[in-house]
Coordinates of C-alpha atoms in Angstrom, one line a residue:
Chain A
M18 CA 36.5 164.1 193.6
K19 CA 39.0 163.4 195.6
T20 CA 39.3 160.3 194.5
S21 CA 39.0 161.4 191.1
T22 CA 42.1 164.1 192.5
A23 CA 43.6 161.2 193.9
R24 CA 43.6 159.4 191.2
F25 CA 45.2 162.2 189.2
S26 CA 47.5 163.4 191.5
M27 CA 48.5 159.1 191.2
G28 CA 48.0 159.0 187.9
I29 CA 50.7 162.2 187.4
G30 CA 52.8 160.6 190.2
G31 CA 53.0 157.3 188.5
G32 CA 53.6 158.1 185.2
L33 CA 56.3 160.2 186.6
L34 CA 57.7 157.7 188.6
A35 CA 57.5 155.1 185.3
I36 CA 59.7 157.8 183.3
A37 CA 62.4 158.2 185.6
A38 CA 62.5 154.5 185.8
M39 CA 62.5 154.6 182.3
G40 CA 65.2 157.0 182.6
T41 CA 67.3 155.5 185.1
L42 CA 67.0 152.1 183.1
V43 CA 68.5 153.8 180.1
I44 CA 71.3 155.4 182.1
G45 CA 72.2 152.1 183.6
S46 CA 71.9 150.5 180.4
T47 CA 74.8 153.1 178.7
L48 CA 76.5 152.3 182.0
A49 CA 76.9 148.5 180.7
L50 CA 73.9 146.8 183.0
F51 CA 72.3 143.6 182.6
S52 CA 71.8 142.9 178.9
A53 CA 70.7 140.5 176.5
S54 CA 70.6 139.8 172.6
E55 CA 68.9 137.4 169.9
T56 CA 70.0 136.6 166.0
S57 CA 67.9 135.2 163.5
G58 CA 69.0 131.8 162.3
A59 CA 70.2 132.5 158.6
N60 CA 68.1 132.5 155.7
A61 CA 69.3 130.5 152.3
F62 CA 67.9 131.0 149.5
A63 CA 69.6 128.6 146.4
S64 CA 68.4 128.8 142.4
G65 CA 67.7 125.9 141.0
T66 CA 69.4 124.6 137.6
V67 CA 68.7 124.1 133.9
T68 CA 71.7 122.3 132.2
V69 CA 71.8 119.9 129.2
G70 CA 74.6 116.7 128.6
L71 CA 75.4 113.9 126.8
G72 CA 73.6 111.1 127.0
D73 CA 74.8 107.6 128.5
T74 CA 74.9 106.2 124.7
S75 CA 77.6 107.6 122.4
S76 CA 76.5 109.6 119.5
V77 CA 76.8 108.5 116.1
V78 CA 77.9 111.2 113.9
C79 CA 76.9 109.9 110.1
N80 CA 79.7 111.1 107.3
V81 CA 78.6 109.3 104.4
S82 CA 79.9 109.7 101.1
G83 CA 79.7 108.4 97.7
M84 CA 75.7 108.3 97.8
A85 CA 73.6 107.0 95.1
P86 CA 70.0 107.3 94.4
G87 CA 68.1 104.9 96.3
D88 CA 70.7 105.0 99.2
S89 CA 69.2 104.9 102.7
S90 CA 69.8 104.6 106.2
K91 CA 68.6 101.3 107.9
A92 CA 65.5 102.7 109.3
A93 CA 64.4 105.1 106.4
A94 CA 60.7 104.4 105.2
T95 CA 62.3 103.1 101.7
G96 CA 65.3 102.7 99.7
S97 CA 68.2 100.4 100.3
K98 CA 68.2 100.8 104.2
T99 CA 71.8 99.5 104.0
L100 CA 73.4 103.1 105.7
D101 CA 74.0 103.3 109.2
S102 CA 71.2 105.7 111.0
C103 CA 73.2 108.5 113.0
S104 CA 72.1 109.5 116.5
Y105 CA 72.4 112.2 119.2
N106 CA 72.0 111.4 122.2
V107 CA 71.5 114.0 125.0
K108 CA 70.5 114.1 128.2
Y109 CA 68.6 116.6 130.5
T110 CA 70.6 117.4 133.5
G111 CA 69.1 120.2 135.4
S112 CA 67.8 120.6 139.0
S113 CA 64.6 122.7 137.7
T114 CA 62.0 120.6 135.6
A115 CA 62.6 121.5 132.3
W116 CA 60.8 122.0 128.5
L117 CA 62.9 120.6 126.0
A118 CA 63.1 121.0 122.2
V119 CA 65.2 120.9 119.1
D120 CA 66.6 123.3 116.6
V121 CA 67.0 121.7 112.6
A122 CA 70.0 123.2 110.8
V123 CA 70.3 121.8 106.9
A124 CA 72.7 123.7 105.1
T125 CA 75.4 123.0 102.1
T126 CA 77.9 124.3 100.5
G127 CA 78.0 123.8 96.8
T128 CA 75.8 121.9 94.9
N129 CA 72.8 121.1 97.2
L130 CA 72.1 117.1 98.0
Y131 CA 68.8 118.4 99.9
T132 CA 66.1 120.2 97.6
A133 CA 63.2 120.7 100.1
G134 CA 61.9 118.6 97.3
A135 CA 60.7 114.8 97.0
N136 CA 64.0 114.0 94.8
G137 CA 66.1 115.6 97.2
L138 CA 68.2 114.2 100.1
Q139 CA 65.5 113.3 102.9
F140 CA 65.8 113.6 106.4
Y141 CA 63.7 111.7 108.9
V142 CA 64.8 113.1 112.8
A143 CA 62.8 111.5 115.8
A144 CA 62.9 111.5 119.8
G145 CA 61.3 108.6 120.7
S146 CA 57.9 108.6 119.0
T147 CA 58.2 112.3 118.1
K148 CA 59.3 113.0 114.6
I149 CA 60.8 116.1 114.6
M150 CA 61.5 116.3 111.2
N151 CA 59.3 113.8 108.4
G152 CA 61.6 113.8 104.5
T153 CA 61.9 117.8 103.8
T154 CA 59.2 119.1 106.2
Y155 CA 58.4 119.6 109.9
K156 CA 55.3 121.0 111.8
I157 CA 54.5 124.6 113.3
L158 CA 52.2 125.4 116.3
D159 CA 49.2 124.7 114.4
G160 CA 50.2 121.6 113.0
T161 CA 51.0 122.4 109.4
D162 CA 53.5 120.7 107.5
T163 CA 56.4 123.4 106.6
N164 CA 59.4 123.3 104.7
V165 CA 62.6 123.3 106.1
V166 CA 65.0 125.2 103.8
S167 CA 68.5 125.3 103.8
G168 CA 70.4 127.3 105.6
S169 CA 67.7 128.7 107.8
T170 CA 67.6 126.8 111.6
V171 CA 64.5 125.5 112.5
E172 CA 64.3 126.2 116.1
H173 CA 62.5 125.4 119.2
I174 CA 60.4 121.9 117.9
L175 CA 58.9 120.6 121.5
I176 CA 60.0 117.3 122.6
S177 CA 57.0 116.7 125.0
K178 CA 54.7 118.6 126.9
T179 CA 55.6 117.1 130.4
A180 CA 58.4 118.9 131.7
A181 CA 61.4 117.2 132.2
T182 CA 63.2 116.3 135.3
T183 CA 66.9 115.5 135.9
N184 CA 68.3 113.0 134.1
T185 CA 65.9 112.7 131.3
A186 CA 67.3 111.1 128.2
V187 CA 66.6 112.1 125.0
S188 CA 67.8 110.4 121.7
F189 CA 67.6 111.5 118.6
D190 CA 67.6 109.6 115.6
I191 CA 68.4 110.6 112.0
D192 CA 67.5 109.1 109.2
Y193 CA 68.3 109.5 105.6
L194 CA 67.0 108.7 102.0
L195 CA 68.4 109.8 98.8
P196 CA 65.5 109.0 96.2
L197 CA 65.7 106.8 93.2
L198 CA 64.6 109.7 91.2
A199 CA 67.5 112.2 92.4
P200 CA 68.3 114.0 89.3
N201 CA 71.6 113.7 87.6
A202 CA 72.0 117.5 88.6
L203 CA 72.8 116.4 92.7
Q204 CA 75.9 114.5 91.5
G205 CA 78.6 115.3 94.3
G206 CA 76.5 117.5 95.5
N207 CA 76.4 117.9 100.0
T208 CA 74.5 118.8 102.9
T209 CA 75.1 118.5 106.4
I210 CA 72.6 118.5 109.0
T211 CA 73.3 119.7 112.8
L212 CA 70.6 119.4 116.0
T213 CA 70.6 121.6 118.6
F214 CA 68.8 120.5 121.6
R215 CA 67.6 123.0 124.0
A216 CA 66.1 123.2 127.9
V217 CA 64.1 126.0 129.5
Q218 CA 62.5 126.3 133.1
S219 CA 59.5 125.3 132.8
A220 CA 58.6 126.8 135.9
N221 CA 56.4 129.8 135.6
Q222 CA 56.2 129.3 131.9
P223 CA 53.0 127.5 131.2
I224 CA 53.3 125.3 128.4
G225 CA 50.0 126.7 126.5
V226 CA 49.0 125.7 123.4
C227 CA 52.5 123.8 122.3
E228 CA 52.2 120.2 121.2
A229 CA 55.5 117.8 120.8
G230 CA 56.7 117.5 117.6
R231 CA 55.7 121.1 116.4
Q232 CA 57.4 124.0 116.6
C233 CA 56.9 125.8 119.6
N234 CA 57.7 129.4 120.0
T235 CA 54.6 130.6 122.5
I236 CA 56.9 130.2 125.2
T237 CA 60.3 131.9 125.6
W238 CA 63.5 129.7 125.2
G239 CA 66.1 131.4 126.9
Chain B
M19 CA 55.9 159.1 157.1
R20 CA 58.9 156.6 157.5
W21 CA 56.5 153.2 157.8
L22 CA 54.8 154.9 154.7
A23 CA 58.0 154.9 152.5
A24 CA 59.1 151.3 154.0
V25 CA 56.1 149.9 152.4
A26 CA 55.7 151.4 149.5
G27 CA 59.8 150.6 149.1
L28 CA 59.0 147.2 148.6
T29 CA 56.3 147.4 147.0
T30 CA 58.6 148.0 144.5
L31 CA 60.6 145.3 144.7
V32 CA 57.7 142.8 144.8
F33 CA 57.0 144.5 141.3
Q34 CA 60.6 144.1 139.9
V35 CA 60.7 140.1 141.0
G36 CA 57.2 139.1 140.7
I37 CA 56.1 140.7 137.2
G38 CA 58.9 143.6 136.1
P39 CA 60.8 143.2 132.7
A40 CA 63.8 141.7 134.0
S41 CA 61.2 138.4 134.5
T42 CA 59.9 138.1 131.1
S43 CA 62.8 138.5 129.3
A44 CA 65.3 135.5 130.9
R45 CA 64.6 132.3 131.7
F46 CA 67.0 129.7 133.3
S47 CA 67.8 127.6 129.7
A48 CA 71.1 125.3 128.2
A49 CA 71.3 124.3 124.8
S50 CA 74.1 121.8 123.4
S51 CA 74.7 121.4 119.7
S52 CA 75.3 118.0 118.1
P53 CA 78.4 117.1 116.0
T54 CA 77.1 117.8 112.0
S55 CA 76.5 114.7 110.0
G56 CA 77.5 115.2 106.5
F57 CA 76.3 114.0 103.1
T58 CA 78.1 113.8 99.8
G59 CA 76.3 112.5 96.9
A60 CA 78.7 110.2 94.2
T61 CA 80.3 111.1 91.4
L62 CA 81.8 109.6 88.2
S63 CA 85.8 109.7 87.0
P64 CA 87.5 111.1 85.3
A65 CA 84.9 114.0 84.9
V66 CA 85.1 113.7 81.3
A67 CA 83.8 110.5 79.3
P68 CA 86.9 108.9 77.9
V69 CA 87.0 108.6 73.9
I70 CA 86.3 104.9 72.3
T71 CA 89.0 103.5 70.1
P72 CA 87.2 101.1 67.5
V73 CA 89.6 98.6 66.7
M74 CA 88.6 95.2 64.5
A75 CA 88.7 91.8 66.4
G76 CA 87.7 89.2 63.9
R77 CA 84.7 89.5 62.3
T78 CA 83.4 92.2 64.1
I79 CA 84.3 95.7 65.2
K80 CA 85.7 95.9 68.9
L81 CA 85.1 98.8 70.9
E82 CA 87.5 100.1 73.7
W83 CA 87.8 103.0 76.2
N84 CA 89.6 103.7 79.4
P85 CA 86.7 102.8 82.5
V86 CA 84.8 105.2 84.7
N87 CA 85.0 104.8 88.2
A88 CA 82.1 105.4 91.0
P89 CA 81.0 104.2 94.4
R90 CA 78.6 102.1 92.7
S91 CA 78.8 99.7 89.0
V92 CA 79.0 101.8 86.0
A93 CA 77.3 100.9 82.9
Y94 CA 78.0 102.6 79.7
S95 CA 75.4 103.2 76.6
V96 CA 77.2 103.1 73.3
E97 CA 76.0 104.7 70.3
R98 CA 77.1 104.1 66.7
T99 CA 76.5 107.0 63.9
L100 CA 76.9 106.3 60.6
V101 CA 78.7 109.0 59.1
G102 CA 76.2 111.4 57.5
G103 CA 73.7 109.0 58.9
A104 CA 71.4 107.8 61.6
T105 CA 72.5 107.2 65.4
S106 CA 71.6 103.5 66.7
T107 CA 72.4 102.3 70.3
V108 CA 74.6 99.2 70.3
C109 CA 76.3 97.1 72.6
L110 CA 72.9 96.1 74.2
A111 CA 72.3 93.1 76.4
P112 CA 73.9 90.6 76.3
S113 CA 76.6 92.1 74.5
I114 CA 77.1 94.9 77.5
P115 CA 80.1 96.6 77.7
I116 CA 82.7 94.8 80.9
V117 CA 86.2 95.9 81.7
S118 CA 88.8 93.7 80.4
N119 CA 92.7 94.0 81.2
G120 CA 92.0 97.8 82.1
L121 CA 89.6 98.6 79.3
V122 CA 86.5 99.0 79.2
A123 CA 85.1 96.5 75.7
C124 CA 82.4 95.6 73.3
T125 CA 81.6 94.1 69.9
D126 CA 79.6 95.7 67.7
S127 CA 78.0 93.0 65.8
G128 CA 75.6 94.8 63.9
A129 CA 78.4 97.0 61.6
A130 CA 78.1 96.8 57.8
P131 CA 81.1 96.4 56.1
D132 CA 82.2 99.3 53.9
A133 CA 79.9 101.8 56.1
T134 CA 82.1 104.2 58.5
Y135 CA 81.2 105.2 61.5
T136 CA 81.7 107.0 64.8
Y137 CA 81.3 106.1 68.7
T138 CA 80.5 107.9 71.5
E139 CA 79.4 106.7 75.1
L140 CA 77.6 108.1 77.6
P141 CA 79.2 106.7 81.4
Y142 CA 76.4 106.2 84.2
I143 CA 75.7 105.0 87.4
D144 CA 74.0 101.7 87.2
I145 CA 71.3 101.5 89.4
P146 CA 68.2 100.1 88.3
G147 CA 65.0 102.2 88.5
S148 CA 66.8 105.5 89.1
T149 CA 67.3 108.6 87.0
P150 CA 70.6 107.9 85.9
W151 CA 73.5 110.0 87.3
S152 CA 76.1 110.5 84.6
L153 CA 78.8 112.4 82.6
P154 CA 78.2 114.4 79.4
R155 CA 78.7 111.7 76.4
S156 CA 82.0 111.5 75.4
T157 CA 83.1 113.2 71.9
S158 CA 82.9 111.1 69.0
S159 CA 85.5 108.5 67.8
V160 CA 87.7 108.9 64.8
P161 CA 85.7 107.3 61.7
F162 CA 86.2 103.8 61.2
L163 CA 85.5 101.9 58.0
V164 CA 84.4 98.6 58.8
P165 CA 86.5 96.5 56.6
R166 CA 85.5 94.3 54.1
L167 CA 88.3 91.5 54.9
S168 CA 90.2 91.2 58.5
Y169 CA 92.5 89.3 59.3
L170 CA 91.8 86.5 62.0
A171 CA 94.5 84.0 62.4
A172 CA 97.5 82.4 61.0
G173 CA 97.1 78.0 60.7
S174 CA 100.0 76.3 62.0
D175 CA 103.4 75.9 60.9
V176 CA 104.0 73.4 59.2
S177 CA 108.1 73.2 58.9
S178 CA 109.3 70.0 56.8
T179 CA 111.6 68.5 54.4
G180 CA 108.9 66.7 53.0
T181 CA 107.5 66.5 49.7
S182 CA 103.8 66.1 50.5
I183 CA 103.1 68.3 53.5
N184 CA 99.9 68.6 54.8
V185 CA 98.8 72.4 55.6
P186 CA 95.5 73.1 57.8
Y187 CA 93.7 75.9 57.3
P188 CA 93.0 78.1 60.4
T189 CA 90.7 77.3 63.1
G190 CA 87.9 79.4 62.5
T191 CA 87.9 79.6 58.8
Q192 CA 84.3 79.9 57.0
S193 CA 83.4 79.6 53.0
G194 CA 84.2 82.8 51.5
D195 CA 86.9 83.8 53.6
V196 CA 90.6 84.7 52.0
L197 CA 93.0 82.1 52.7
L198 CA 97.0 82.9 51.6
L199 CA 99.4 79.8 51.3
V200 CA 102.5 81.1 52.6
S201 CA 105.5 78.6 52.3
V202 CA 109.3 80.0 52.7
S203 CA 111.8 77.5 51.7
G204 CA 115.6 77.2 52.2
R205 CA 115.9 75.9 48.1
N206 CA 115.6 78.1 44.8
K207 CA 113.0 76.3 43.5
A208 CA 109.6 76.8 43.0
P209 CA 106.4 74.6 44.3
T210 CA 103.4 73.9 42.0
T211 CA 100.5 75.5 43.2
P212 CA 97.8 73.7 44.6
T213 CA 94.6 72.6 42.8
G214 CA 92.0 75.2 43.1
W215 CA 94.6 77.6 44.7
N216 CA 95.5 81.1 42.6
Q217 CA 99.6 81.5 42.7
L218 CA 100.1 85.5 43.4
V219 CA 104.3 84.8 43.9
S220 CA 106.8 82.8 43.3
Q221 CA 109.9 84.5 44.2
G222 CA 113.4 82.8 44.5
I223 CA 116.8 84.1 45.9
G224 CA 120.2 81.9 44.7
G225 CA 123.7 81.7 46.3
S226 CA 124.2 82.0 50.1
S227 CA 120.8 83.4 50.4
S228 CA 118.8 80.5 48.8
S229 CA 115.2 80.6 49.9
Y230 CA 112.2 80.6 47.6
L231 CA 108.9 82.7 48.9
F232 CA 105.4 81.0 47.3
V233 CA 102.4 82.8 47.9
A234 CA 98.8 81.4 46.4
W235 CA 94.9 81.9 47.4
R236 CA 91.9 81.1 47.1
V237 CA 88.2 81.8 48.1
A238 CA 88.1 79.2 50.9
D239 CA 86.1 76.4 50.5
A240 CA 84.5 73.2 53.0
G241 CA 87.9 71.6 53.3
T242 CA 90.1 71.7 55.8
S243 CA 93.6 71.4 54.8
V244 CA 95.5 71.8 51.3
T245 CA 98.5 69.0 50.4
L246 CA 101.5 70.6 49.1
D247 CA 105.4 70.1 47.6
P248 CA 107.2 72.8 49.2
Q249 CA 110.2 71.6 46.5
A250 CA 112.7 72.2 49.6
N251 CA 114.2 69.1 50.1
G252 CA 116.8 68.5 52.8
S253 CA 116.4 72.8 53.5
G254 CA 113.4 72.3 54.4
A255 CA 109.9 75.1 53.8
S256 CA 108.1 76.5 57.0
T257 CA 104.4 76.5 54.9
R258 CA 101.5 78.2 57.0
I259 CA 97.7 78.9 55.5
V260 CA 96.8 82.8 57.0
N261 CA 92.8 83.4 56.9
Y262 CA 92.0 87.0 56.3
G263 CA 88.0 86.4 57.2
R264 CA 85.0 88.1 55.7
T265 CA 83.8 90.6 58.6
N266 CA 80.1 90.0 59.4
G267 CA 77.4 91.0 57.2
N268 CA 79.7 90.8 54.1
S269 CA 78.7 88.4 51.5
A270 CA 80.9 89.2 48.7
T271 CA 83.0 87.1 47.1
P272 CA 86.9 88.3 47.8
V273 CA 88.8 89.5 44.7
V274 CA 92.5 90.6 44.4
A275 CA 92.5 94.1 44.8
T276 CA 95.0 95.6 42.9
S277 CA 96.0 95.3 38.7
S278 CA 99.4 94.2 39.8
V279 CA 101.0 92.4 42.6
V280 CA 104.0 93.8 44.1
S281 CA 107.1 91.5 44.3
G282 CA 110.6 90.8 44.2
T283 CA 114.1 90.5 46.1
A284 CA 116.5 92.6 47.1
T285 CA 120.3 92.5 49.0
A286 CA 121.3 91.6 52.3
S287 CA 120.9 94.5 54.3
T288 CA 119.5 95.4 58.2
T289 CA 115.8 97.3 57.1
F290 CA 114.3 97.1 54.0
T291 CA 111.4 98.9 52.4
P292 CA 109.9 97.3 49.3
P293 CA 110.1 99.9 46.8
T294 CA 107.2 99.9 45.0
N295 CA 104.1 100.3 46.3
V296 CA 100.8 98.8 45.6
V297 CA 97.9 100.7 44.1
T298 CA 94.8 99.4 44.9
N299 CA 91.6 99.0 42.4
A300 CA 88.8 98.7 44.3
S301 CA 87.8 100.8 47.4
N302 CA 87.9 99.1 51.2
A303 CA 90.9 96.6 50.6
V304 CA 93.0 95.0 52.6
V305 CA 96.7 94.9 51.8
V306 CA 99.0 92.8 53.0
S307 CA 102.7 93.0 53.1
I308 CA 105.1 89.9 53.0
M309 CA 108.8 89.2 53.4
A310 CA 110.4 86.2 53.7
T311 CA 114.6 85.6 53.8
N312 CA 116.5 82.3 55.3
G313 CA 117.7 84.0 58.2
A314 CA 117.9 82.7 61.8
T315 CA 115.8 85.6 63.6
S316 CA 112.3 86.9 63.2
P317 CA 111.8 90.1 61.4
S318 CA 110.1 93.4 62.9
L319 CA 108.6 96.4 61.6
A320 CA 110.6 98.8 61.5
T321 CA 107.7 102.0 60.4
S322 CA 104.9 100.4 59.8
M323 CA 103.2 103.0 57.7
G324 CA 100.1 102.2 59.1
F325 CA 100.8 98.7 58.9
T326 CA 99.8 96.0 61.6
L327 CA 102.1 93.1 62.2
R328 CA 100.6 89.8 62.0
L329 CA 102.9 87.3 61.3
S330 CA 106.6 87.1 62.6
N331 CA 108.5 83.6 63.3
N332 CA 111.1 81.7 62.1
S333 CA 112.4 78.4 61.9
T334 CA 114.8 75.4 60.7
P335 CA 112.8 73.3 59.2
G336 CA 115.6 71.3 57.5
S337 CA 119.4 72.2 57.0
G338 CA 118.7 75.8 57.7
S339 CA 116.5 78.6 58.8
V340 CA 113.8 80.4 57.0
S341 CA 112.1 83.7 58.5
I342 CA 108.8 85.2 57.4
G343 CA 106.9 88.7 58.4
L344 CA 103.3 89.4 57.8
A345 CA 101.2 92.7 58.1
D346 CA 98.7 94.3 56.7
T347 CA 96.4 97.8 56.6
N348 CA 93.1 98.4 55.4
V349 CA 92.6 100.8 52.8
A350 CA 89.5 102.6 52.1
M351 CA 90.2 104.5 48.4
S352 CA 90.2 102.9 45.3
G353 CA 93.4 104.2 43.3
S354 CA 95.5 104.9 46.3
S355 CA 99.5 104.0 46.2
V356 CA 99.9 102.5 49.6
S357 CA 103.3 103.3 51.4
S358 CA 105.1 100.0 52.1
P359 CA 106.2 99.5 55.4
T360 CA 109.9 99.2 56.4
W361 CA 110.8 95.6 57.5
S362 CA 113.8 95.2 60.0
Q363 CA 116.1 91.7 60.6
T364 CA 118.5 91.1 63.3
G365 CA 121.2 89.0 63.0
T366 CA 123.3 88.2 60.3
S367 CA 121.6 90.0 57.4
Q368 CA 120.2 88.1 54.6
A369 CA 118.3 88.9 51.7
W370 CA 115.2 89.9 51.4
L371 CA 112.1 88.1 49.2
F372 CA 109.2 90.3 49.4
A373 CA 105.3 90.5 47.9
T374 CA 102.3 93.3 48.6
V375 CA 98.8 92.0 47.7
A376 CA 95.3 93.3 47.8
F377 CA 92.3 92.0 48.9
R378 CA 88.6 93.0 49.0

C-alpha cells in the first residue's frame, strides 16, 4: 500500500514538479531565454502552357481571280492542276501536351463560287495524311460525310489522336478545283476559305471516341 | 471540434479543384486563324455582247463586232436569221471568228443573194468539255440585204497617150461578173466601143476643161484584158476596168437595172451633185455614180447619201491631168429614185462629167 501511497505521492509530486518546470520554461521564454526555429523550403507551383504559333515555313495565301471551269491547283484530283496550292503552316508551341484541331470556314459575298455540290468550287484540305475537307464534305464524329455549308464554320476536326508536344508542326494544304461543268451562273462568283488552328490541353481529358479527320466535339476545346 | 472543421474545409477545397464546375468549363487552349484565301470566277467584259455589223467583203458577207475579253480565250457562236424565217449557225470551223485590227470578224459564205438577214453573236469562254460561261446573245444586227453584185476591185490604171492600149481585167474577175470600162481623157473626143462591150456613157467637154468620159460594160468573159483607142492624142487618157462581182450563190446573168442611164456635164464648181436621180427598175440593184474632170486633184464625196467611195484617182497621162471618182450603193427596191451623192474637188475647179448607172 505504501508503496502504492508513496507512488501516489511521488506521482503527484512529480506531476507538480513537471508543471512547475513547464511554468518556469514558459516564464523563461517570455523573458528571451534560449530558443530556436525552423522554416520549410518554399513550395513552387507553375502551370503548363497551351499556345500555338506560326510554322517555320511561310504559308501561302491564295488570291485566285478569273477562275474558269476546269481550273485547279497542282495537287487537286482533276482539272488543269496549274494553279498554286495554298498552305497554312503552324506549330504547337505550348509546354503541355495538347489535342490539335482545325475549324474550316467557307464564305462568300455575292454570287457563291462554292455551291456545296459537285459543280461548284471544290476544296481539298489536308494536314499531312489527315483529310480535313474533301471536295465539299467533312466527316462528323461517326465518320459520315457531311456538307460544308457556306457561311457556317465547321469546328474541331481532330488532326491526330496522338497528343501534340512542344514544337509539333502542322501544315495544312488547301487545294481546289472548279469543275468543267460549273454552270454559267457561277460566272464572277467568289468564295473565301479560312482555317482556324486549335489546341487544347490533353491532360485530364481523354480523347475518347474521336478520330483524326473527323469532327471531335466530345472534349472541351477551351 | 476545431480539427473537424479544418478537415471539412480541406475536403471542400479538393472538391472544387478536382471535380467542381470550374474544372469542367475551362481548359487551357489556344487558337490561331489563317489569312483568308479568296477565289473569284472569271467574267466576260463588256457585260453586254456587242452587236454585229454585216458588210460586203468581196463576194461574201463579212461580219464584224467589238471583241469581248475574258481571262481565257473567248469564242463566239454566230447565228444568222432570215427575216421572217429560220435561224442557223454560221462562222463555223474552219472560218471561225478571229480578231483582226481590233475587231472580231468572220465570213458568212453561205448567205443567199436577195435574202435579208439579221445576225447575233454569243460570246463564251472557250474551254473544251466545259459548260460554257457566256454572255446573253447580242441583240440583232440591222437587217442586211445580200446584194447580187458587189464591188470587188478596180484594175490597173492605164495612163497613156497611145492609140491602142491594153486594159487588164482586175485580178479575181470571174465569168459572169460586171465589168465597167472607164476611160477619162483630156481631149474631147469619143473612143470607139470595143467589141463585146456595151456603151453606157460617152460624154465630152470642150474648151479649157476639155475632157471626155467614156463608160462601157460587159458581162465578164474568160478574157483577161480589152484593147481600146481612147482617142486622147497627146493629152493622154486614164483608163481602167472596175469589177462588180457576183456574190456567192448568184448565178443570174447581170443586167442594167435602170431604164435610163443618167449622164451629163456641169460647169466648174467646188462641189457637184448630179441633178437627176437614177431610178432603178429591178430590186437589189447596185447603183454606181461616176464623175470625171481634167482637174489635178483626186475627188471625194462631200455628201455620200449612202454611197461608198470606191475609186478616187488623179493622173497626168499626157499633157494634162485627169481625175476620176467612182462610188456605189445597193438599193433594195425596184423603182427607187436614188439620191445622188455630192462630189467635191479641190484646187482649181474644173467642169464636171458624170454618169449614174445601175446593175443587178
